[in-house]
Each structure stands twice: as structure tokens, then as C-alpha cells.
Short mmCIF file of C-alpha atoms in Angstrom, two decimals:
data_model
loop_
_atom_site.label_atom_id
_atom_site.label_comp_id
_atom_site.label_asym_id
_atom_site.label_seq_id
_atom_site.Cartn_x
_atom_site.Cartn_y
_atom_site.Cartn_z
CA UNK A 125 117.93 149.49 96.96
CA UNK A 126 115.89 152.68 97.36
CA UNK A 127 113.49 153.89 94.70
CA UNK A 128 114.25 157.25 93.09
CA UNK A 129 111.13 159.30 92.37
CA UNK A 130 111.26 162.54 90.40
CA UNK A 131 108.58 165.20 90.96
CA UNK A 132 108.39 167.16 87.74
CA UNK A 133 106.24 169.41 85.60
CA UNK A 134 107.51 171.91 83.05
CA UNK A 135 105.03 174.51 84.33
CA UNK A 136 105.82 176.47 87.47
CA UNK A 137 103.41 177.23 90.28
CA UNK A 138 101.67 173.86 90.25
CA UNK A 139 102.70 172.75 93.73
CA UNK A 140 105.72 170.73 92.65
CA UNK A 141 108.08 171.85 95.41
CA UNK A 142 105.31 171.81 98.02
CA UNK A 143 104.60 168.21 97.02
CA UNK A 144 108.29 167.26 97.05
CA UNK A 145 108.75 168.67 100.55
CA UNK A 146 105.60 167.38 102.16
CA UNK A 147 105.43 163.98 100.47
CA UNK A 148 109.05 163.42 101.59
CA UNK A 149 108.26 164.49 105.15
CA UNK A 150 105.05 162.44 105.23
CA UNK A 151 106.96 159.33 104.15
CA UNK A 152 109.48 160.03 106.91
CA UNK A 153 106.59 160.30 109.40
CA UNK A 154 105.52 156.84 108.20
CA UNK A 155 108.92 155.45 109.18
CA UNK A 156 110.55 155.56 105.74
CA UNK A 157 114.14 156.72 105.37
CA UNK A 158 114.00 159.49 102.78
CA UNK A 159 116.46 161.72 100.93
CA UNK A 160 115.08 164.86 99.28
CA UNK A 161 117.23 166.17 96.43
CA UNK A 162 116.70 169.86 95.68
CA UNK A 163 117.58 170.01 91.98
CA UNK A 164 116.09 173.45 91.31
CA UNK A 165 118.60 176.36 91.36
CA UNK A 166 116.03 178.42 93.29
CA UNK A 167 116.68 176.15 96.26
CA UNK A 168 113.11 176.26 97.54
CA UNK A 169 112.88 172.60 98.56
CA UNK A 170 115.82 173.03 100.91
CA UNK A 171 114.78 176.40 102.30
CA UNK A 172 111.24 175.08 102.75
CA UNK A 173 112.71 172.63 105.26
CA UNK A 174 114.85 175.27 106.96
CA UNK A 175 118.03 174.26 105.10
CA UNK A 176 119.90 177.06 103.35
CA UNK A 177 123.31 177.14 101.71
CA UNK A 178 125.57 179.98 102.81
CA UNK A 179 128.47 181.25 100.71
CA UNK A 180 131.23 178.66 100.70
CA UNK A 181 128.99 175.80 101.78
CA UNK A 182 128.57 172.75 99.56
CA UNK A 183 125.40 171.91 97.66
CA UNK A 184 124.08 169.31 95.24
CA UNK A 185 125.95 171.22 92.52
CA UNK A 186 129.25 170.20 94.11
CA UNK A 187 128.12 166.58 94.36
CA UNK A 188 127.07 166.67 90.70
CA UNK A 189 130.40 168.09 89.57
CA UNK A 190 132.40 165.80 91.90
CA UNK A 191 133.94 168.72 93.79
CA UNK A 192 132.57 167.64 97.18
CA UNK A 193 131.66 164.27 98.72
CA UNK A 194 128.15 163.32 99.76
CA UNK A 195 129.01 163.74 103.45
CA UNK A 196 129.80 167.44 102.94
CA UNK A 197 126.55 168.10 101.07
CA UNK A 198 123.84 166.12 102.87
CA UNK A 199 121.96 167.92 105.65
CA UNK A 200 119.53 166.61 108.23
CA UNK A 201 116.10 168.16 108.68
CA UNK A 202 113.85 168.38 111.72
CA UNK A 203 112.99 164.71 111.08
CA UNK A 204 115.73 162.16 111.75
CA UNK A 205 114.23 160.07 108.93
CA UNK A 206 114.57 162.82 106.31
CA UNK A 207 117.81 164.17 104.82
CA UNK A 208 118.16 166.80 102.10
CA UNK A 209 120.71 167.65 99.44
CA UNK A 210 120.24 171.44 99.15
CA UNK A 211 120.68 173.45 95.97
CA UNK A 212 122.42 176.76 95.37
CA UNK A 213 122.48 179.34 92.59
CA UNK A 214 125.58 177.68 91.04
CA UNK A 215 123.29 174.90 89.84
CA UNK A 216 121.81 177.34 87.31
CA UNK A 217 125.12 177.37 85.45
CA UNK A 218 125.46 173.60 85.40
CA UNK A 219 123.57 173.22 82.11
CA UNK A 220 126.10 175.45 80.36
CA UNK A 221 129.12 173.95 82.12
CA UNK A 222 128.12 170.39 81.32
CA UNK A 223 127.01 170.87 77.73
CA UNK A 224 130.20 169.35 76.29
CA UNK A 225 130.70 166.69 78.96
CA UNK A 226 130.36 163.12 77.75
CA UNK A 227 127.46 161.36 79.46
CA UNK A 228 126.23 164.65 80.92
CA UNK A 229 122.63 163.36 81.13
CA UNK A 230 123.70 160.64 83.58
CA UNK A 231 125.70 162.73 86.03
CA UNK A 232 123.04 162.87 88.75
CA UNK A 233 122.35 159.15 88.35
CA UNK A 234 126.05 158.40 88.84
CA UNK A 235 126.26 160.78 91.82
CA UNK A 236 123.33 159.19 93.65
CA UNK A 237 124.04 155.54 92.81
CA UNK A 238 126.39 154.84 95.77
CA UNK A 239 123.78 156.09 98.27
CA UNK A 240 120.59 154.38 97.06
CA UNK A 241 121.03 151.62 99.62
CA UNK A 242 120.94 154.15 102.47
CA UNK A 243 117.35 155.25 101.79
CA UNK A 244 113.95 153.74 101.11
CA UNK A 245 113.07 156.61 98.79
CA UNK A 246 114.98 159.42 97.11
CA UNK A 247 112.68 162.25 95.98
CA UNK A 248 114.02 164.73 93.41
CA UNK A 249 112.46 168.19 93.09
CA UNK A 250 113.01 169.50 89.54
CA UNK A 251 113.07 173.01 88.08
CA UNK A 252 110.03 174.08 86.04
CA UNK A 253 111.68 173.38 82.69
CA UNK A 254 112.69 170.55 80.37
CA UNK A 255 116.41 171.34 80.27
CA UNK A 256 119.50 169.33 81.18
CA UNK A 257 118.79 169.41 84.92
CA UNK A 258 115.34 167.86 84.48
CA UNK A 259 116.76 165.34 81.99
CA UNK A 260 119.39 164.37 84.57
CA UNK A 261 116.68 163.86 87.17
CA UNK A 262 114.62 161.75 84.76
CA UNK A 263 117.60 159.59 83.88
CA UNK A 264 118.35 159.02 87.58
CA UNK A 265 114.75 158.18 88.45
CA UNK A 266 112.78 154.97 88.55
CA UNK A 267 109.43 156.76 88.41
CA UNK A 268 107.83 160.16 87.78
CA UNK A 269 105.10 161.97 89.74
CA UNK A 270 103.52 164.99 88.08
CA UNK A 271 101.65 167.56 90.19
CA UNK A 272 98.88 169.29 88.23
CA UNK A 273 97.22 172.45 89.49
CA UNK A 274 93.44 172.45 89.21
CA UNK A 275 93.31 175.39 86.80
CA UNK A 276 92.88 175.60 83.04
CA UNK A 277 96.34 176.91 82.12
CA UNK A 278 98.03 174.19 84.15
CA UNK A 279 96.55 171.67 81.74
CA UNK A 280 97.96 173.24 78.60
CA UNK A 281 101.51 171.98 79.05
CA UNK A 282 100.59 168.54 80.39
CA UNK A 283 100.34 166.87 76.97
CA UNK A 284 103.72 168.29 75.98
CA UNK A 285 105.30 167.13 79.23
CA UNK A 286 103.82 163.64 78.87
CA UNK A 287 105.15 163.47 75.33
CA UNK A 288 108.63 164.40 76.57
CA UNK A 289 108.53 161.72 79.27
CA UNK A 290 107.41 159.20 76.65
CA UNK A 291 110.35 160.09 74.40
CA UNK A 292 112.83 159.82 77.28
CA UNK A 293 111.40 156.40 78.07
CA UNK A 294 111.51 155.31 74.43
CA UNK A 295 114.97 156.50 73.48
CA UNK A 296 117.01 156.95 76.67
CA UNK A 297 115.50 155.26 79.73
CA UNK A 298 113.20 152.30 78.91
CA UNK A 299 112.71 151.41 82.59
CA UNK A 300 111.34 154.84 83.55
CA UNK A 301 107.84 154.46 84.97
CA UNK A 302 105.12 157.09 84.99
CA UNK A 303 103.82 156.76 88.54
CA UNK A 304 100.97 159.19 87.98
CA UNK A 305 99.49 162.62 88.54
CA UNK A 306 98.69 164.43 91.78
CA UNK A 307 95.96 167.07 91.75
CA UNK A 308 97.01 170.16 93.70
CA UNK A 309 95.11 173.27 94.85
CA UNK A 310 91.92 171.25 94.57
CA UNK A 311 88.62 172.87 95.55
CA UNK A 312 85.70 170.44 95.53
CA UNK A 313 83.27 173.38 95.40
CA UNK A 314 84.50 174.44 91.95
CA UNK A 315 83.41 172.73 88.75
CA UNK A 316 86.77 173.60 87.22
CA UNK A 317 88.58 171.40 89.74
CA UNK A 318 86.34 168.49 88.81
CA UNK A 319 86.90 169.15 85.10
CA UNK A 320 90.67 169.21 85.54
CA UNK A 321 90.47 165.97 87.54
CA UNK A 322 88.59 164.37 84.63
CA UNK A 323 91.14 165.67 82.11
CA UNK A 324 94.11 164.46 84.14
CA UNK A 325 92.40 161.07 84.45
CA UNK A 326 92.24 160.96 80.67
CA UNK A 327 96.05 161.26 80.54
CA UNK A 328 96.94 159.04 83.48
CA UNK A 329 93.99 156.65 83.73
CA UNK A 330 94.12 154.64 86.95
CA UNK A 331 97.51 156.16 87.70
CA UNK A 332 95.90 159.37 88.99
CA UNK A 333 96.34 159.54 92.76
CA UNK A 334 92.96 159.41 94.44
CA UNK A 335 94.16 161.89 97.08
CA UNK A 336 93.93 165.49 95.82
CA UNK A 337 95.80 168.22 97.69
CA UNK A 338 93.34 170.93 98.73
CA UNK A 339 93.75 174.67 98.57
CA UNK A 340 95.01 175.39 102.07
CA UNK A 341 96.47 178.63 103.38
CA UNK A 342 98.61 176.76 105.91
CA UNK A 343 100.41 174.96 103.07
CA UNK A 344 101.17 178.33 101.50
CA UNK A 345 102.41 179.81 104.78
CA UNK A 346 104.69 176.96 105.93
CA UNK A 347 107.67 177.59 103.55
CA UNK A 348 108.04 181.19 104.75
CA UNK A 349 108.86 179.75 108.17
CA UNK A 350 111.27 177.17 106.73
CA UNK A 351 109.01 174.34 107.82
CA UNK A 352 107.13 171.44 106.32
CA UNK A 353 103.41 171.46 106.94
CA UNK A 354 103.99 168.78 109.59
CA UNK A 355 106.12 171.13 111.66
CA UNK A 356 104.00 174.19 110.95
CA UNK A 357 100.46 172.89 111.43
CA UNK A 358 100.20 169.08 111.58
CA UNK A 359 96.46 169.19 112.27
CA UNK A 360 95.44 171.12 109.14
CA UNK A 361 93.75 169.75 106.03
CA UNK A 362 96.92 170.10 103.97
CA UNK A 363 98.92 167.92 106.34
CA UNK A 364 96.14 165.36 106.41
CA UNK A 365 96.09 165.25 102.60
CA UNK A 366 99.85 164.70 102.31
CA UNK A 367 99.75 161.89 104.88
CA UNK A 368 96.97 160.26 102.88
CA UNK A 369 98.97 160.77 99.68
CA UNK A 370 102.01 159.12 101.28
CA UNK A 371 99.91 156.16 102.42
CA UNK A 372 98.52 155.80 98.90
CA UNK A 373 102.09 156.07 97.53
CA UNK A 374 103.26 153.24 99.81
CA UNK A 375 100.17 151.14 99.11
CA UNK A 376 100.94 151.29 95.40
CA UNK A 377 104.30 149.78 96.27
CA UNK A 378 102.89 146.86 98.17
CA UNK A 379 102.44 148.23 101.70
CA UNK A 380 99.42 147.18 103.72
CA UNK A 381 97.47 150.41 104.37
CA UNK A 382 95.85 148.99 107.50
CA UNK A 383 99.18 149.26 109.31
CA UNK A 384 98.71 153.05 109.26
CA UNK A 385 95.11 152.91 110.50
CA UNK A 386 95.94 154.17 113.97
CA UNK A 387 98.62 156.61 112.85
CA UNK A 388 98.33 160.04 114.44
CA UNK A 389 100.32 163.21 114.00
CA UNK A 390 100.77 165.75 116.79
CA UNK A 391 97.45 167.50 117.16
CA UNK A 392 95.42 164.32 116.70
CA UNK A 393 95.15 164.86 112.97
CA UNK A 394 92.33 162.73 111.53
CA UNK A 395 92.95 160.31 108.68
CA UNK A 396 90.28 159.82 106.04
CA UNK A 397 92.03 157.25 103.90
CA UNK A 398 89.81 154.39 102.74
CA UNK A 399 91.74 151.51 104.25
CA UNK A 400 89.36 148.98 102.81
CA UNK A 401 89.79 150.19 99.21
#
């Protein structure tokens, strides 16, 4: 039974979709079967992997509303180990359409349940809000990863988001696990990045991922070409960081990190993960 992981933060521009795309692809590179669910009406997770939804084509909205089967919605990416459920603009209206539907908060959970056995991990990219779509993703998930940009304003909403996750866990989904925070746009030369790391550690404790994602122009460029960083520039620092993050992610779930010691991407990308830690 595959684990469902939601990547969420109520604030936009913190690297949430970039993390959803590249963590999913990195896990696929490490021989995990992964499904990426684009649950943001902007559809950036899908388009960032070269998957777009033309007029008349089915999207995760149709799976959610039971107007199309999984087989008509799922799309393969450039990696045979990574599939995606793309989003479309119709998803934006789902919160209004579903407001009077009984059990509306569990619709994504019910839609994904038959397919959990097909994948090792299902990663859900959420919109930058705390509405019904994000609630659906939380209710479907086993765990939550929160990207946090290394800037002051990105910290302001973190306490509020953590409080919301705590309430969902307390009242609606007791088994929901906070997997931890991922520092994005990290610059080791800036004191602010170090201060944000310390503040995030105060919220998450040992749950903070030790692998920060650096500021990297190649990460910013890749989506405009409809590619993950591993297709666009597998030898860059950003790709290296996401591979290390994926290894840390799997290690937290019981994998032996030494099995990835000799792993190499195209371009002989170096790995700096501390395999003895």
C-alpha cells in the first residue's frame, strides 16, 4: 500500500510545486514507482513535467467528480517510474460545486484509494490556500511535507499553517503525520537563511529535513521548458539537492542509504549525502 504525501503551505512562492515535481522525479530515479497529483488549479506541477490538459481532455477534476476513470486521466512523464494526474482550470470551481456534497472533504481520498497499491508513493501538490482542495489533500494523505522559503515573510504564516494541520489531525484525521519541513531557496552565505533554518527547527524539531534546497537558477528555468531538473540539468546543484532530499526521505522510511552510495545521474552528478549519519 503506497504512502500518500501532501506537499502544502498556505503561502505561495515557497517552492512547493518545485519540490513536488523534483522530489517525485528524484524518487522515481531511485527506483520508486511514483504518482504525482497536481491538485492546484494553476496546473503547474503537470506543466512543469511537460504534461498539459487541452480542451476536452480529462484531468484530476474529472476523477474527483467521478466523471472520468483513472485510466483516462493518468499521464506518463519522461520517466517510466513517474505518472501524473494533471489539473485544469475546472478544479478552481470544485470548492463551490462540492460545498453541499456529503463527505466532500473525503472525495480525493476515495478517488485515490483504489490505486494506492499501484505506487510506492503518491505525492500531492496543493494550492497555496487552506480551502476545500487542501483539506481534501490532507484527508487523503498519510503525511505532510511543508516547504519553507528562507525569507522572513515566509515564516509569518508557518505558525498558522501548523495550527491548521494540528486541528485537522485532532478533529478529522488522527493518523495524519507531520513529516517535516524542507528549507527552500537556501543561501548559506546569508545570515537570514540560517535564522530561518533555526526558526523552522523550533517548529519541527528533528523533523526538519537536513537537506536544504539551494537558490539555483537552473531550478527556476526548468519549468519553462516543461522539464524536471533531472531532464533539464541533472548535474546542477539543484538536482543534487533533490536527490539528497529523496534519499533522506527514503531513509526516514527505513531504507538503507548506503544502497544509493554509487548512484549517479547523467552528467556524473556528485552526491554529498552523509551515508554514515
